[in-house]
Amino acid sequence: MKKKAGTDKPWGGRFTEKTAPAAETFSASVHFDMRLYRYDIAGSRAHAKMLAKTGLLSGAELEQILGGLMEIESEIASNTFVFRSELEDIHMNIEKTLVEKVGQAGEKLHTARSRNDQVALDMRLYLRDESQHLIALLADLQKGFVALAREYMGVMMPGYTHLQRAQPVLLSHHLLAYYEMFSRDKARLNDCLKRINVLPLGSGALAGTSLPIDRDFVARELGFTAVSANSMDAVSDRDFMVEFLAACGLIQIHLSRFSEELVLWASQEFNFVEIADRFCTGSSIMPQKKNPDMPELIRGKSGRVVGNLMALLTVLKGLPMSYNRDLQEDKEPVFDSVDTVSQSLAVMVELLSGLSFNREILLHATQEGFITATDLAEYLVRKNIPFRQAHAIVGQAVAYCIANGKELTDLTLEELQVFSAAIAEEVFEVLSVEGSVNSRTASGGTAGTAVMLALEKAETDLGI
Ligand code: ARG
């Protein structure tokens, strides 16, 4: 068949004009969707095998296609492939090159397929890999927290609410709180994987195909656990990407919360922790400075990761059925979140191994601020005083201390008994930081016994 004069695009049959250069530049996506090439080729391979199985390709044609795809894959991997932006996207770049390599057989590859189901397939294959990669990085990070919790087991520090000293806790308890957050992040990605792992190929442009295809065969070839149920939904569904971006958002927020703590703790005001020099930078003007730039950047990058979720949701808002070119805008936010979150996780894993906590300073910080006042109230409850009354009694004792520049632990038994006759000698054990921590034995609490159980469970779950 002779091509019309106007255009040389694979879809150019009905066109009489070349695409305007501005339109070509504006719509090209190959400079970013080239990242999908392995998945595009894997999808084409499975599709071609299926076409051969159902008789739409001959055995010889299949061999030619598979050979051509293999060459293209190694050319892209070795940076010798020439990408052409006039061919818009990765799909047409590969297909056109295949036709140039193997001729007519290559022209049959797109049988019973559209770029609409093809691009949905590529993104699902891509996110399946990237989700697993993030899950592995999250496990590495958890191992880092668990190692620190083990190393500093027994070290006490103030626990905070409202960033005010509240009750003493074990540093390990604080660190294992992050272990829990990242466990949920792994669970969220695993849950998202169930929706990712559905085959959209076979949906055609939007309405399915009249040609004899075998979707179950393709699903098996590519390791999908299900095939999509509705062709119109399958080519326009980006829910799995929204879920993935939301999961990334939470990972980055969790990283950001810990980063904020590191920034605070590394300040001279707190001086709880020293971050290894290799993760800090200096100032170009102030010679004494050592700045915690890595946690600051991780914290700062939450802006773009949250933004990527909002960007995709906004792209989807109000889209009529089914595929619309707007959907090409789904990729850059996803790629950016994959890059940002995986880099942030990798940096944080290393950063953890370069932290050294100041045990004495942490302990010293628990000695001020009436941090065991709640223990005194609970002690009075054990003496049969209703909690509200106990709270008021301890409040008065604290007010007395403030007025006299003392801590609760500085008061004599006689001074304490002014506030309640129920107070006896054993109160000093109750008021001690160690007594306080070790009394919180209920599961999930900060007593050494409870934290040790949590730590051992975490180690078992991580296979340590
Ligand atoms: N580059 C496109 C995208 O990312 C591929 C699908 C284009 N389909 C179409 N009919 N123009 O969405």
XYZ file of C-alpha atoms and ligand atoms in Angstrom:
476
model
C 0.000 0.000 0.000
C 1.338 3.412 -0.915
C 1.532 5.951 1.949
C -0.271 9.256 1.448
C 2.039 12.142 0.835
C 1.079 14.236 3.877
C 2.415 12.280 6.816
C 4.667 9.394 7.777
C 3.094 8.558 11.148
C 1.973 4.956 11.841
C -1.555 6.393 12.174
C -1.165 8.717 9.203
C -3.529 7.072 6.699
C -6.288 9.650 6.841
C -4.078 12.706 7.270
C -3.151 15.149 4.549
C -0.935 17.509 6.587
C 2.164 16.957 8.646
C 1.798 17.529 12.398
C 2.693 21.098 13.343
C 6.119 21.187 15.021
C 4.626 22.863 18.110
C 1.980 20.128 18.393
C 4.591 17.423 17.907
C 6.829 18.809 20.629
C 3.915 19.456 22.949
C 2.478 15.961 22.702
C 5.656 13.887 22.645
C 6.157 11.739 25.714
C 9.012 9.494 24.646
C 11.568 11.544 26.604
C 9.925 10.299 29.812
C 7.961 7.163 28.882
C 11.141 5.573 27.465
C 11.579 4.423 31.028
C 8.854 1.839 30.271
C 10.717 0.139 27.431
C 11.384 -3.188 29.144
C 7.737 -3.501 30.114
C 6.540 -2.463 26.672
C 8.730 -5.143 25.101
C 7.691 -7.785 27.653
C 4.049 -6.978 26.871
C 4.672 -7.168 23.118
C 6.417 -10.497 23.499
C 3.487 -12.016 25.385
C 1.008 -10.466 22.959
C 2.885 -11.839 19.919
C 3.034 -15.331 21.424
C -0.688 -15.188 21.969
C -1.283 -14.013 18.368
C 0.745 -16.992 17.150
C -1.164 -19.345 19.417
C -4.535 -18.247 18.069
C -3.337 -18.280 14.454
C -3.079 -14.532 13.851
C 0.692 -14.842 13.333
C 2.654 -17.683 11.738
C 5.451 -19.380 13.649
C 7.985 -17.704 11.360
C 6.459 -14.264 11.909
C 6.564 -14.802 15.663
C 10.264 -15.684 15.480
C 10.983 -12.551 13.475
C 9.080 -10.370 15.922
C 10.756 -11.890 18.973
C 14.180 -11.532 17.359
C 13.518 -7.893 16.457
C 12.244 -7.080 19.937
C 15.329 -8.641 21.486
C 17.584 -6.485 19.306
C 15.624 -3.372 20.190
C 15.804 -4.166 23.877
C 19.564 -4.519 23.815
C 19.963 -1.368 21.713
C 17.954 0.643 24.236
C 19.830 -0.928 27.156
C 23.181 -0.031 25.561
C 22.068 3.491 24.601
C 22.437 2.901 20.861
C 18.725 3.089 20.052
C 17.692 6.300 18.333
C 14.510 7.713 19.910
C 12.412 9.852 17.582
C 10.125 12.380 19.234
C 8.040 12.606 16.054
C 6.954 9.059 16.898
C 5.381 10.441 20.082
C 5.878 7.719 22.629
C 7.811 4.614 23.548
C 5.152 2.359 22.012
C 5.414 3.787 18.504
C 9.187 4.158 18.693
C 9.551 0.461 19.352
C 6.889 -0.615 16.877
C 8.223 1.511 14.040
C 11.795 0.303 14.613
C 10.542 -3.275 14.668
C 8.868 -2.773 11.285
C 12.091 -1.286 9.924
C 13.959 -4.347 11.177
C 11.619 -7.205 10.266
C 9.163 -5.730 7.762
C 5.689 -7.165 7.332
C 5.769 -9.383 10.443
C 6.376 -6.247 12.510
C 3.310 -4.643 10.983
C 1.206 -7.446 12.445
C 2.299 -6.960 16.052
C -0.334 -4.334 16.778
C -3.130 -6.742 15.756
C -5.924 -6.769 18.363
C -4.127 -4.146 20.426
C -4.336 -0.395 20.938
C -1.889 1.946 22.607
C -4.664 2.536 25.110
C -4.570 -0.973 26.539
C -0.826 -1.161 25.859
C 0.083 1.860 27.971
C -2.171 0.678 30.804
C -0.359 -2.656 30.671
C 3.093 -1.045 30.717
C 2.279 1.067 33.765
C 0.919 -1.941 35.630
C 4.035 -3.995 34.897
C 6.232 -1.055 35.869
C 4.432 -0.392 39.155
C 4.408 -4.062 40.027
C 8.213 -4.001 39.994
C 8.546 -0.626 41.675
C 6.112 -1.538 44.464
C 8.188 -4.604 45.216
C 11.340 -2.515 45.157
C 9.846 -0.032 47.628
C 8.690 -2.871 49.884
C 12.277 -4.189 49.964
C 13.627 -0.713 50.791
C 11.039 -0.334 53.552
C 12.188 -3.648 55.036
C 15.813 -2.394 54.970
C 14.731 0.747 56.757
C 12.857 -1.255 59.373
C 15.985 -3.325 59.953
C 17.828 -0.073 60.630
C 15.284 1.008 63.249
C 15.313 -2.437 64.846
C 19.124 -2.449 65.014
C 19.081 0.936 66.784
C 16.326 -0.226 69.143
C 18.475 -3.239 70.041
C 21.658 -1.170 70.457
C 20.056 1.404 72.740
C 17.768 -0.968 74.665
C 17.284 0.387 78.202
C 18.127 4.032 77.377
C 15.472 6.373 78.747
C 14.325 9.683 77.330
C 11.374 12.033 77.630
C 8.326 11.105 75.577
C 6.585 14.192 74.235
C 3.098 15.426 73.518
C 2.698 18.957 72.124
C 6.514 18.900 72.038
C 6.402 19.258 75.842
C 7.983 16.611 78.042
C 5.155 14.263 78.946
C 6.204 10.873 80.318
C 9.507 9.004 80.253
C 9.869 6.300 77.610
C 12.559 4.011 76.280
C 14.380 5.358 73.229
C 13.808 1.900 71.722
C 10.058 2.354 72.165
C 10.234 5.648 70.302
C 12.276 4.081 67.488
C 9.953 1.088 67.191
C 7.042 3.480 66.626
C 8.625 4.103 63.212
C 8.968 0.376 62.672
C 5.163 0.195 62.975
C 4.581 3.064 60.532
C 6.764 1.457 57.892
C 5.057 -1.917 58.463
C 1.767 -0.292 57.512
C 3.411 1.263 54.463
C 4.511 -2.185 53.289
C 1.017 -3.554 53.893
C -0.482 -0.680 51.897
C 1.770 -1.388 48.906
C 0.994 -5.099 49.116
C -2.687 -4.269 49.094
C -2.232 -1.911 46.145
C -0.427 -4.716 44.291
C -3.680 -6.703 44.216
C -5.286 -3.982 42.096
C -2.140 -3.434 40.013
C -1.882 -7.091 39.102
C -4.819 -7.176 36.648
C -4.267 -7.538 32.881
C -5.812 -4.711 30.776
C -4.486 -5.990 27.431
C -7.255 -7.276 25.176
C -9.419 -4.212 25.839
C -8.358 -2.661 22.536
C -8.952 1.045 22.204
C -12.017 0.898 24.460
C -14.478 -1.726 23.178
C -12.517 -4.971 23.062
C -11.688 -6.807 19.826
C -13.452 -8.909 17.220
C -10.301 -10.946 16.608
C -9.735 -14.295 18.313
C -7.504 -13.567 21.307
C -6.649 -15.468 24.467
C -6.424 -13.064 27.382
C -5.866 -15.763 29.985
C -2.792 -16.920 28.075
C -1.352 -13.387 28.100
C -2.178 -13.013 31.799
C -0.300 -16.228 32.571
C 2.678 -15.197 30.417
C 2.968 -11.898 32.292
C 2.168 -13.195 35.770
C -1.147 -11.385 36.214
C -3.622 -12.908 38.646
C -6.750 -11.626 36.846
C -7.939 -10.070 33.572
C -9.876 -6.807 33.570
C -13.650 -7.238 33.387
C -14.652 -4.151 31.392
C -12.700 -2.835 28.410
C -13.843 0.781 28.872
C -12.816 0.779 32.517
C -9.529 -0.984 31.756
C -8.246 1.676 29.325
C -9.209 4.603 31.541
C -8.636 3.189 35.032
C -5.778 4.893 36.861
C -7.016 4.079 40.371
C -4.079 1.769 40.974
C -1.728 4.693 40.297
C -3.636 6.939 42.685
C -3.390 4.250 45.354
C 0.301 3.854 44.672
C 0.873 7.622 44.882
C -1.111 7.778 48.121
C 1.026 4.972 49.565
C 4.140 6.893 48.453
C 2.731 10.031 50.059
C 2.428 8.326 53.420
C 5.890 6.775 53.192
C 7.383 10.199 52.533
C 5.333 11.762 55.342
C 6.612 9.110 57.744
C 10.166 9.782 56.585
C 9.519 13.479 56.974
C 8.291 13.099 60.546
C 11.432 11.221 61.526
C 13.548 13.752 59.634
C 11.972 16.545 61.640
C 12.876 14.712 64.845
C 16.452 14.288 63.662
C 16.705 17.989 62.842
C 15.402 18.879 66.298
C 17.446 16.278 68.123
C 20.670 17.219 66.347
C 20.234 20.867 67.343
C 22.302 22.285 70.189
C 19.047 22.887 72.037
C 18.310 19.151 72.240
C 21.683 17.557 71.534
C 20.080 14.106 71.711
C 21.822 12.700 68.657
C 24.885 13.118 66.494
C 24.447 12.625 62.743
C 27.557 11.274 61.029
C 29.561 13.968 59.212
C 29.158 12.117 55.916
C 25.453 13.044 55.905
C 25.861 16.667 56.888
C 27.131 19.753 55.113
C 28.843 22.917 56.227
C 28.137 26.567 55.627
C 30.010 28.599 53.030
C 30.210 31.513 55.456
C 29.863 30.208 59.024
C 32.842 27.921 59.706
C 31.344 26.317 62.818
C 28.201 25.019 61.101
C 27.257 21.378 60.627
C 23.836 21.192 59.033
C 21.475 18.185 58.873
C 20.743 18.643 55.156
C 19.741 15.053 54.381
C 16.812 14.962 56.809
C 15.910 18.491 55.764
C 15.798 17.471 52.103
C 13.784 14.341 52.834
C 11.354 16.519 54.771
C 11.297 19.060 51.933
C 10.700 16.452 49.267
C 7.369 15.536 50.856
C 6.066 18.597 49.003
C 6.525 17.017 45.618
C 5.393 13.542 46.688
C 2.130 14.894 48.111
C 1.857 17.147 45.056
C 2.173 14.182 42.689
C -0.885 12.563 44.277
C -2.859 15.789 43.913
C -1.649 16.174 40.319
C -2.965 12.783 39.255
C -6.273 13.131 41.103
C -6.760 16.453 39.344
C -5.968 14.937 35.935
C -8.668 12.332 36.527
C -11.327 14.699 37.780
C -14.117 15.091 35.245
C -12.610 12.820 32.564
C -15.370 11.364 30.429
C -15.166 7.707 29.449
C -12.924 6.235 28.292
C -9.305 6.920 27.220
C -8.420 10.597 26.870
C -5.003 11.980 26.038
C -5.053 13.753 29.412
C -4.056 10.361 30.776
C -0.566 10.771 29.345
C -0.104 13.210 32.243
C -0.265 10.279 34.678
C 3.333 9.235 34.126
C 5.597 12.023 35.294
C 4.011 12.268 38.771
C 4.326 8.492 39.169
C 7.943 8.433 37.970
C 8.837 11.354 40.201
C 7.318 9.728 43.284
C 9.070 6.438 42.527
C 12.422 8.248 42.231
C 11.950 10.558 45.193
C 10.617 7.964 47.627
C 13.155 5.297 46.703
C 16.062 7.754 47.004
C 14.756 9.107 50.290
C 14.392 5.589 51.690
C 17.877 4.606 50.565
C 19.424 7.739 52.110
C 17.530 7.239 55.355
C 18.689 3.614 55.592
C 22.309 4.791 55.475
C 21.668 7.746 57.722
C 20.319 5.451 60.455
C 23.575 3.558 60.543
C 25.398 6.844 61.158
C 23.389 7.991 64.202
C 24.816 8.047 67.686
C 22.511 8.937 70.539
C 23.748 10.773 73.644
C 22.583 8.438 76.412
C 23.426 10.800 79.291
C 21.731 13.789 77.741
C 18.606 11.757 76.996
C 18.496 10.547 80.601
C 19.205 14.005 81.956
C 16.275 15.385 79.985
C 13.971 13.086 81.950
C 15.086 14.547 85.288
C 13.261 17.840 84.823
C 9.715 18.841 84.023
C 7.711 16.763 86.539
C 7.788 13.947 84.025
C 6.526 11.343 86.527
C 3.519 13.380 87.707
C 1.139 10.916 86.013
C 2.814 8.067 87.907
C 2.095 9.838 91.177
C -1.572 10.216 90.192
C -1.795 6.522 89.240
C -0.137 5.667 92.577
C -2.922 7.545 94.378
C -5.494 5.657 92.296
C -3.968 2.427 93.612
C -4.536 3.920 97.097
C -8.238 4.077 96.206
C -8.409 7.796 95.441
C -10.659 8.552 92.413
C -8.536 9.539 89.403
C -9.970 13.074 89.077
C -9.100 13.800 92.731
C -5.663 12.244 92.309
C -5.072 14.452 89.246
C -5.980 17.565 91.264
C -3.753 16.557 94.203
C -0.726 16.069 91.951
C -1.529 19.331 90.161
C -1.264 21.127 93.499
C 2.021 19.403 94.280
C 3.395 20.498 90.887
C 2.257 24.096 91.512
C 4.063 23.968 94.880
C 7.230 22.718 93.165
C 7.084 25.451 90.524
C 6.665 28.108 93.219
C 9.638 26.704 95.170
C 11.937 25.850 92.273
C 11.865 22.114 92.999
C 11.175 18.854 91.184
C 8.697 16.303 92.614
C 11.661 14.078 93.433
C 13.164 16.873 95.596
C 10.187 16.866 97.996
C 10.435 15.099 101.368
C 7.828 12.570 102.420
C 6.398 15.140 104.841
C 6.093 17.758 102.094
C 4.321 15.240 99.863
C 1.954 14.161 102.624
C 0.657 17.722 102.871
C -1.097 17.025 99.550
C -2.369 13.554 100.494
C -2.105 11.521 103.649
C -2.223 8.380 101.485
C 1.334 8.990 100.291
C 3.909 6.660 101.892
C 7.622 5.832 101.642
C 7.337 3.725 98.408
C 6.341 6.911 96.551
C 10.003 7.597 95.751
C 10.203 4.458 93.637
C 7.013 5.606 91.874
C 8.499 9.038 91.205
C 11.710 7.643 89.754
C 12.049 7.679 85.968
C 13.087 4.060 85.880
C 10.155 3.023 88.099
C 7.822 4.947 85.820
C 9.093 3.345 82.611
C 9.142 -0.155 84.049
C 5.614 0.117 85.400
C 4.086 0.476 81.911
C 3.961 -3.246 81.287
C 0.656 -3.481 79.395
C 1.212 -4.666 75.824
C 2.188 -1.790 73.564
C 3.612 0.126 76.550
C 7.146 1.348 77.195
C 8.271 -0.993 80.002
C 11.496 -2.843 79.182
C 9.638 -6.169 79.156
C 6.957 -4.923 76.726
C 9.492 -3.240 74.425
C 11.661 -6.353 74.414
C 8.674 -8.428 73.275
C 7.922 -5.901 70.510
C 11.568 -5.878 69.466
C 11.777 -9.662 69.319
C 8.580 -9.854 67.287
C 9.919 -7.235 64.878
C 13.166 -9.149 64.483
C 11.267 -12.378 63.810
C 8.988 -10.689 61.275
C 12.008 -9.238 59.482
C 13.746 -12.603 59.516
C 16.632 -11.353 61.679
N 1.453 8.112 25.085
C 0.087 7.761 25.368
C -0.187 7.826 26.847
O 0.732 7.850 27.579
C -0.192 6.385 24.880
C -1.607 6.147 24.504
C -1.982 7.061 23.402
N -3.190 6.694 22.784
C -3.742 7.463 21.870
N -4.796 7.029 21.322
N -3.224 8.606 21.525
O -1.326 7.876 27.282
